[in-house]
Short mmCIF file of C-alpha atoms in Angstrom, two decimals:
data_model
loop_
_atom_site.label_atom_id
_atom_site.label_comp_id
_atom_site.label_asym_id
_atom_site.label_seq_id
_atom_site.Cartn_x
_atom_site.Cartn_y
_atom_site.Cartn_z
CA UNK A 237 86.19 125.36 110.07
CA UNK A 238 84.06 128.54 110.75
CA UNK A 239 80.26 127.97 110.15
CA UNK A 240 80.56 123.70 109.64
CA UNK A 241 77.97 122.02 111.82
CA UNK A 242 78.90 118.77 114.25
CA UNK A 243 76.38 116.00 114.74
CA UNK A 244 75.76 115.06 117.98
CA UNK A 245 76.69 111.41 119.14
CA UNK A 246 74.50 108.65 118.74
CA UNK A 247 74.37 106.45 122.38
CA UNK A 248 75.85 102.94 121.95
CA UNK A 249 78.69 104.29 119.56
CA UNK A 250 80.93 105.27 122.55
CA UNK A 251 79.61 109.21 123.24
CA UNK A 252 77.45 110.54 125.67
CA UNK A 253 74.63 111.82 123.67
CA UNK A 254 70.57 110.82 123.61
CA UNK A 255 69.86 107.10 124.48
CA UNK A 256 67.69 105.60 122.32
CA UNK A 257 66.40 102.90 124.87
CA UNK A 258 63.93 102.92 127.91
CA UNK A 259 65.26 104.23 131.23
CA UNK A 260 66.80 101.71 133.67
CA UNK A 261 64.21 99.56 136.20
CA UNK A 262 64.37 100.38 139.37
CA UNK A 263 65.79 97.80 142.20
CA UNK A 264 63.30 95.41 143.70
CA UNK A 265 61.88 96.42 146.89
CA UNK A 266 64.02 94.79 150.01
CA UNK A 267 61.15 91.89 151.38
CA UNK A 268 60.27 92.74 154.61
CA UNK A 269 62.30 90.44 157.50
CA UNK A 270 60.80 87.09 158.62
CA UNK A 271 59.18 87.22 162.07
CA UNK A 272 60.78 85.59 164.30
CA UNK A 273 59.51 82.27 165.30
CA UNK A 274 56.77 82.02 168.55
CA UNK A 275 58.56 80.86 171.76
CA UNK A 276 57.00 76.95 172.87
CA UNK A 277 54.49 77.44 176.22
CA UNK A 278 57.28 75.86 178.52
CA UNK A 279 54.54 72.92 179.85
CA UNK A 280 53.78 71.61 176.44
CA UNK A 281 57.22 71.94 175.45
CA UNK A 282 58.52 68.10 174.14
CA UNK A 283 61.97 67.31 175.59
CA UNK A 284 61.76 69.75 179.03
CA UNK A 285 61.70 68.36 182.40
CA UNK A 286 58.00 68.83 184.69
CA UNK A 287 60.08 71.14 187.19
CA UNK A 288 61.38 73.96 184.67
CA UNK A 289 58.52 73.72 182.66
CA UNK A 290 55.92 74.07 185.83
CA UNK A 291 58.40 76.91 187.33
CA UNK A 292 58.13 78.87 183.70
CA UNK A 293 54.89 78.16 182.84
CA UNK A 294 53.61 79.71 186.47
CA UNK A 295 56.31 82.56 185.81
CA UNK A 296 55.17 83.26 182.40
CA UNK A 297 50.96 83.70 183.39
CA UNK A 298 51.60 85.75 186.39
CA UNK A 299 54.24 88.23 184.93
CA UNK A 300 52.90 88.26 181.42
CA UNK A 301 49.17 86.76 181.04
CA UNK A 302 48.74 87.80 177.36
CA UNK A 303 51.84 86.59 175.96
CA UNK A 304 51.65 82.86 177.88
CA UNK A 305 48.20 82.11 176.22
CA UNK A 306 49.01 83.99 172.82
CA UNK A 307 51.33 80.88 173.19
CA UNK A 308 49.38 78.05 174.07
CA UNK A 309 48.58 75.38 172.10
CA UNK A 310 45.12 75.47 171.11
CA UNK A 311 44.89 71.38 170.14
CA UNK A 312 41.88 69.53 171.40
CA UNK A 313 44.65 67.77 173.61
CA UNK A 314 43.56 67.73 177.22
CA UNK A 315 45.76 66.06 179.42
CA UNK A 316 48.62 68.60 180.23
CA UNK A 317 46.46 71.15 181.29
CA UNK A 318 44.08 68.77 183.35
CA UNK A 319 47.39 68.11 184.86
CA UNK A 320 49.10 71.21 185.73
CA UNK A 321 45.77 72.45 186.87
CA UNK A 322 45.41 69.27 189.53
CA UNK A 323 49.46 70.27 190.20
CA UNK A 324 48.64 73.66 191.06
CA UNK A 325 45.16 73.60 192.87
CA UNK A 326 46.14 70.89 195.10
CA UNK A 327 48.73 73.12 195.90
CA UNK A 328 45.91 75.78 196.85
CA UNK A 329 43.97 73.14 198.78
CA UNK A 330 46.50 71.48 201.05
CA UNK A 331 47.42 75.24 201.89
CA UNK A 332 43.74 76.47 202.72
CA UNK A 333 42.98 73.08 204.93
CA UNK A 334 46.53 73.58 206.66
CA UNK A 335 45.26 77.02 207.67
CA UNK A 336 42.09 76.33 208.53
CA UNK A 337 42.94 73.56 210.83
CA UNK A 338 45.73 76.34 212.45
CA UNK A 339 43.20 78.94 213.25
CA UNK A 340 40.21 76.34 214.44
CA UNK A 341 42.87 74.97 216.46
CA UNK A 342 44.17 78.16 217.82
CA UNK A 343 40.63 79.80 218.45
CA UNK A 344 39.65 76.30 220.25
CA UNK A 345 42.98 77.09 222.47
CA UNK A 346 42.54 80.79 223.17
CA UNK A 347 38.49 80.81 223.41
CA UNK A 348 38.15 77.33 224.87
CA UNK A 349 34.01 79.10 226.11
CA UNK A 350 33.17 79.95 222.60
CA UNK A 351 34.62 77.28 220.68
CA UNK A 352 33.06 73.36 220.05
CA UNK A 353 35.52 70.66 220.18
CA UNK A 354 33.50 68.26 218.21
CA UNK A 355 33.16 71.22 215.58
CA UNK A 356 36.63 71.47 215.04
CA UNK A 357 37.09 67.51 215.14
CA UNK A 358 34.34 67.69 212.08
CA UNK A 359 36.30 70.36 210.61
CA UNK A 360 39.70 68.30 210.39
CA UNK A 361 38.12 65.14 209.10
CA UNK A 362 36.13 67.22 206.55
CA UNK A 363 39.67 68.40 205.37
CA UNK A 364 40.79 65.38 205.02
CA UNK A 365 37.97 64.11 202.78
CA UNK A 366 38.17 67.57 200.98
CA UNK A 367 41.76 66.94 200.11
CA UNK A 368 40.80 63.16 198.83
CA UNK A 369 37.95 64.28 196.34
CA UNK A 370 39.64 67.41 195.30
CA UNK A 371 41.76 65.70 192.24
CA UNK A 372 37.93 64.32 190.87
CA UNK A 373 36.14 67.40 192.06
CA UNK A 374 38.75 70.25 190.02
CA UNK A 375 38.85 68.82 186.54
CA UNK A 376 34.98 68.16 186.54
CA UNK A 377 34.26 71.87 188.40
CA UNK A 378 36.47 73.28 185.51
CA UNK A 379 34.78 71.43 182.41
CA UNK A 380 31.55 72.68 183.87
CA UNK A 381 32.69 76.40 184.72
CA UNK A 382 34.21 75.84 181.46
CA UNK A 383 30.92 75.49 179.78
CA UNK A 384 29.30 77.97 181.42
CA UNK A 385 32.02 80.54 180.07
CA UNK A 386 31.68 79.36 176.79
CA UNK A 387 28.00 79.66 176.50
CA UNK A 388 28.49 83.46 177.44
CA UNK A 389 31.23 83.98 174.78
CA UNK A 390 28.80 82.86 172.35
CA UNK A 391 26.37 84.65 173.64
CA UNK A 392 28.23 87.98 173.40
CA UNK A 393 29.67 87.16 169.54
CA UNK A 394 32.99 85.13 170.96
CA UNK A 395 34.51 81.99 171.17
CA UNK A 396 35.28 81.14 167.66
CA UNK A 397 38.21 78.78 168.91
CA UNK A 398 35.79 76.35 170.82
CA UNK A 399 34.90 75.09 173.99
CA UNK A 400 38.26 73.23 174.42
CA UNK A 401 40.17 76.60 174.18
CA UNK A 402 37.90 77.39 176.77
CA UNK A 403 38.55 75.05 178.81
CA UNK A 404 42.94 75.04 178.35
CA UNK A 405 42.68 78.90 179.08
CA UNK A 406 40.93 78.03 182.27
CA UNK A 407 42.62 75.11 183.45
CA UNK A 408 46.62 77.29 183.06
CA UNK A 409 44.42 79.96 184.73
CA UNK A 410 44.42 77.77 187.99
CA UNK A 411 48.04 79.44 188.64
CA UNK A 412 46.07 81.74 190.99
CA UNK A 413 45.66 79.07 193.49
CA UNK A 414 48.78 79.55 194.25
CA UNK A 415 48.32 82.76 196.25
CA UNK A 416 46.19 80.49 198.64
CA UNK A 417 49.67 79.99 200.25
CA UNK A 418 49.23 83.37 201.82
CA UNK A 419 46.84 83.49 204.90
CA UNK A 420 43.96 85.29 205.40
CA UNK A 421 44.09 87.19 202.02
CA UNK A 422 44.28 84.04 199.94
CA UNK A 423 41.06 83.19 198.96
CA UNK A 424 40.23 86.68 197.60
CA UNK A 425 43.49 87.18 196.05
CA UNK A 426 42.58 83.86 194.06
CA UNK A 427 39.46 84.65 192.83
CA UNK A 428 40.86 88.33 191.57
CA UNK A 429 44.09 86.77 189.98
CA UNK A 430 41.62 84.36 188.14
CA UNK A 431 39.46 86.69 186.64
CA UNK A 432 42.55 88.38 185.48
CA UNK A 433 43.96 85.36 183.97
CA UNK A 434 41.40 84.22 182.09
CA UNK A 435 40.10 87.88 181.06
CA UNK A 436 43.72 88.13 179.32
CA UNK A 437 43.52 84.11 178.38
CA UNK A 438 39.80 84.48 176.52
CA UNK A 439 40.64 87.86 175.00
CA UNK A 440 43.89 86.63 173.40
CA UNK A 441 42.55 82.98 172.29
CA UNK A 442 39.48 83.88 171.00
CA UNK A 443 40.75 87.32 168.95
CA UNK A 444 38.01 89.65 171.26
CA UNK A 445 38.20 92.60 173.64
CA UNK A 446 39.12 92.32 177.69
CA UNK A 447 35.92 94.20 178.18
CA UNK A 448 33.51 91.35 176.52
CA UNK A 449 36.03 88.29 177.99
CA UNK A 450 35.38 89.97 181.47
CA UNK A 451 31.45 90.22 181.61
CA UNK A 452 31.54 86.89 180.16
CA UNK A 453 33.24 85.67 183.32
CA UNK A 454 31.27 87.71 185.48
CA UNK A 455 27.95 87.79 183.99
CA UNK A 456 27.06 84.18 185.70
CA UNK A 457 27.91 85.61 189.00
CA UNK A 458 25.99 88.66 188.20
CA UNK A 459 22.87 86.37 187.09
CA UNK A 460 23.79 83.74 190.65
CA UNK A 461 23.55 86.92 192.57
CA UNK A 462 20.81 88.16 190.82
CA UNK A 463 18.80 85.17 191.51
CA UNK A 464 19.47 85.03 195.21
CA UNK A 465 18.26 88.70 195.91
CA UNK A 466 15.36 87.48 194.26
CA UNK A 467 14.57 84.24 195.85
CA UNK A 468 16.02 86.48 199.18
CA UNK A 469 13.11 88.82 198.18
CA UNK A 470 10.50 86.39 197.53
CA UNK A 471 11.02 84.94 200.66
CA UNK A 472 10.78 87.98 202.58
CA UNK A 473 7.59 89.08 201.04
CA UNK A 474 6.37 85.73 201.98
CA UNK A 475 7.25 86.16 205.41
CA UNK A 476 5.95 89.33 205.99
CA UNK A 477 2.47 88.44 204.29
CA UNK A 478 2.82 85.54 206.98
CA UNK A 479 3.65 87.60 209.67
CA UNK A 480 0.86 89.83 209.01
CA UNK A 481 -1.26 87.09 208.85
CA UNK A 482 -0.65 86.45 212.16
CA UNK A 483 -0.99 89.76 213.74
CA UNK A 484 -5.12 90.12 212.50
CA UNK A 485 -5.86 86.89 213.70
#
């Protein structure tokens, strides 16, 4: 009918009209996904045999140092590292006496005028005894160097895991006796791969920068050679005070 007015629709009564209740929630955000679960450090792992787990565990440090120690154990237990750090540095030391009986004996062969038999005699037997003391001699040189390392992380504001991470981070850090195996190059190619290691192990374990893990290695050789161009210069001052001495008599 012309002019009549309609109502509108009142929601809930079957039209399409104004709601009379409070907008719709919206969906709960998704959680975000579970992290997967950190892979075992193959030589602590229960259940695997020494072989795989020595072959992994040396794979793992040299190919990717941070991740190996991010997944180390940090217990207070001892004997596993002690052990495949006496596995792997024995390894180091059969190697360097092996060589340097082959070159003593090869010098003594092709410079027979230069070279002392008796002095390469000494230098086999002293092998020998070097190779029986070394299993006593590497776990006690590594709870000291150990300490020594520590006392510099806490010097520089680090080592909030303890002296025992220390020490674990240093003894799976003996991998780098392994490149003893190669001649000539060896020893320095240890003593770099070892400062690596343990530059990555400290930094990871103790939640700190590679810069401070790094002078806390070095900063004892730094101080050793700091002491010896001083005792080096003392000496020499001596010597020429001595020496000139001497001369106005």
């Amino acid at each position: 009918m012309e002019g009549s007015f309609t109502p509108p629709t009142i929601a809930g009564s079957g039209g399409s009209g104004f709601s009379g209740g409070p907008p719709p929630m919206p969906p709960p955000p998704t959680p975000p996904p579970t992290p997967p679960p950190v892979a075992p450090f193959p030589w602590e792992e229960p259940g695997r045999s020494i072989g795989s787990a020595l072959f992994e565990t040396i794979r793992l440090i040299v190919t990717s140092p941070s991740e190996a120690f991010a997944r180390m154990p940090l217990n207070s237990e001892l004997l596993r590292p002690v052990l495949f750090a006496l596995i792997v540095g024995m390894i180091g030391v059969v190697a360097q006496t092996v060589y340097e009986t082959l070159f003593s004996a090869v010098f003594t062969r092709l410079l027979p005028m230069f070279a002392d038999k008796s002095d390469a005699m000494f230098g086999a037997v002293g092998g020998v005894i070097g190779l029986f003391f070394a299993p006593f001699f590497i776990p006690l040189f590594l709870a000291i160097g150990a300490g020594i390392t520590h006392l510099m992380l806490m010097l520089l504001g680090g080592g909030r895991q303890g002296w025992t991470a220390t020490f674990r981070v240093a003894s799976y850090s003996m991998v780098s006796s392994l490149f003893m195996l190669i001649p000539i190059a060896g020893g320095l190619l240890n003593f770099v791969a070892s400062l690596i290691f343990q530059t990555h192990g400290l930094a990871v374990v103790h939640g700190m920068s590679r810069g401070r893990a790094f002078v806390a290695l070095f900063l004892p050789l730094i101080v050793c050679c700091g002491c010896f161009m001083l005792g080096m210069l003392v000496f020499g001052t001596a010597m020429l005070a001595g020496f000139k001495d001497l001369w106005n008599q």
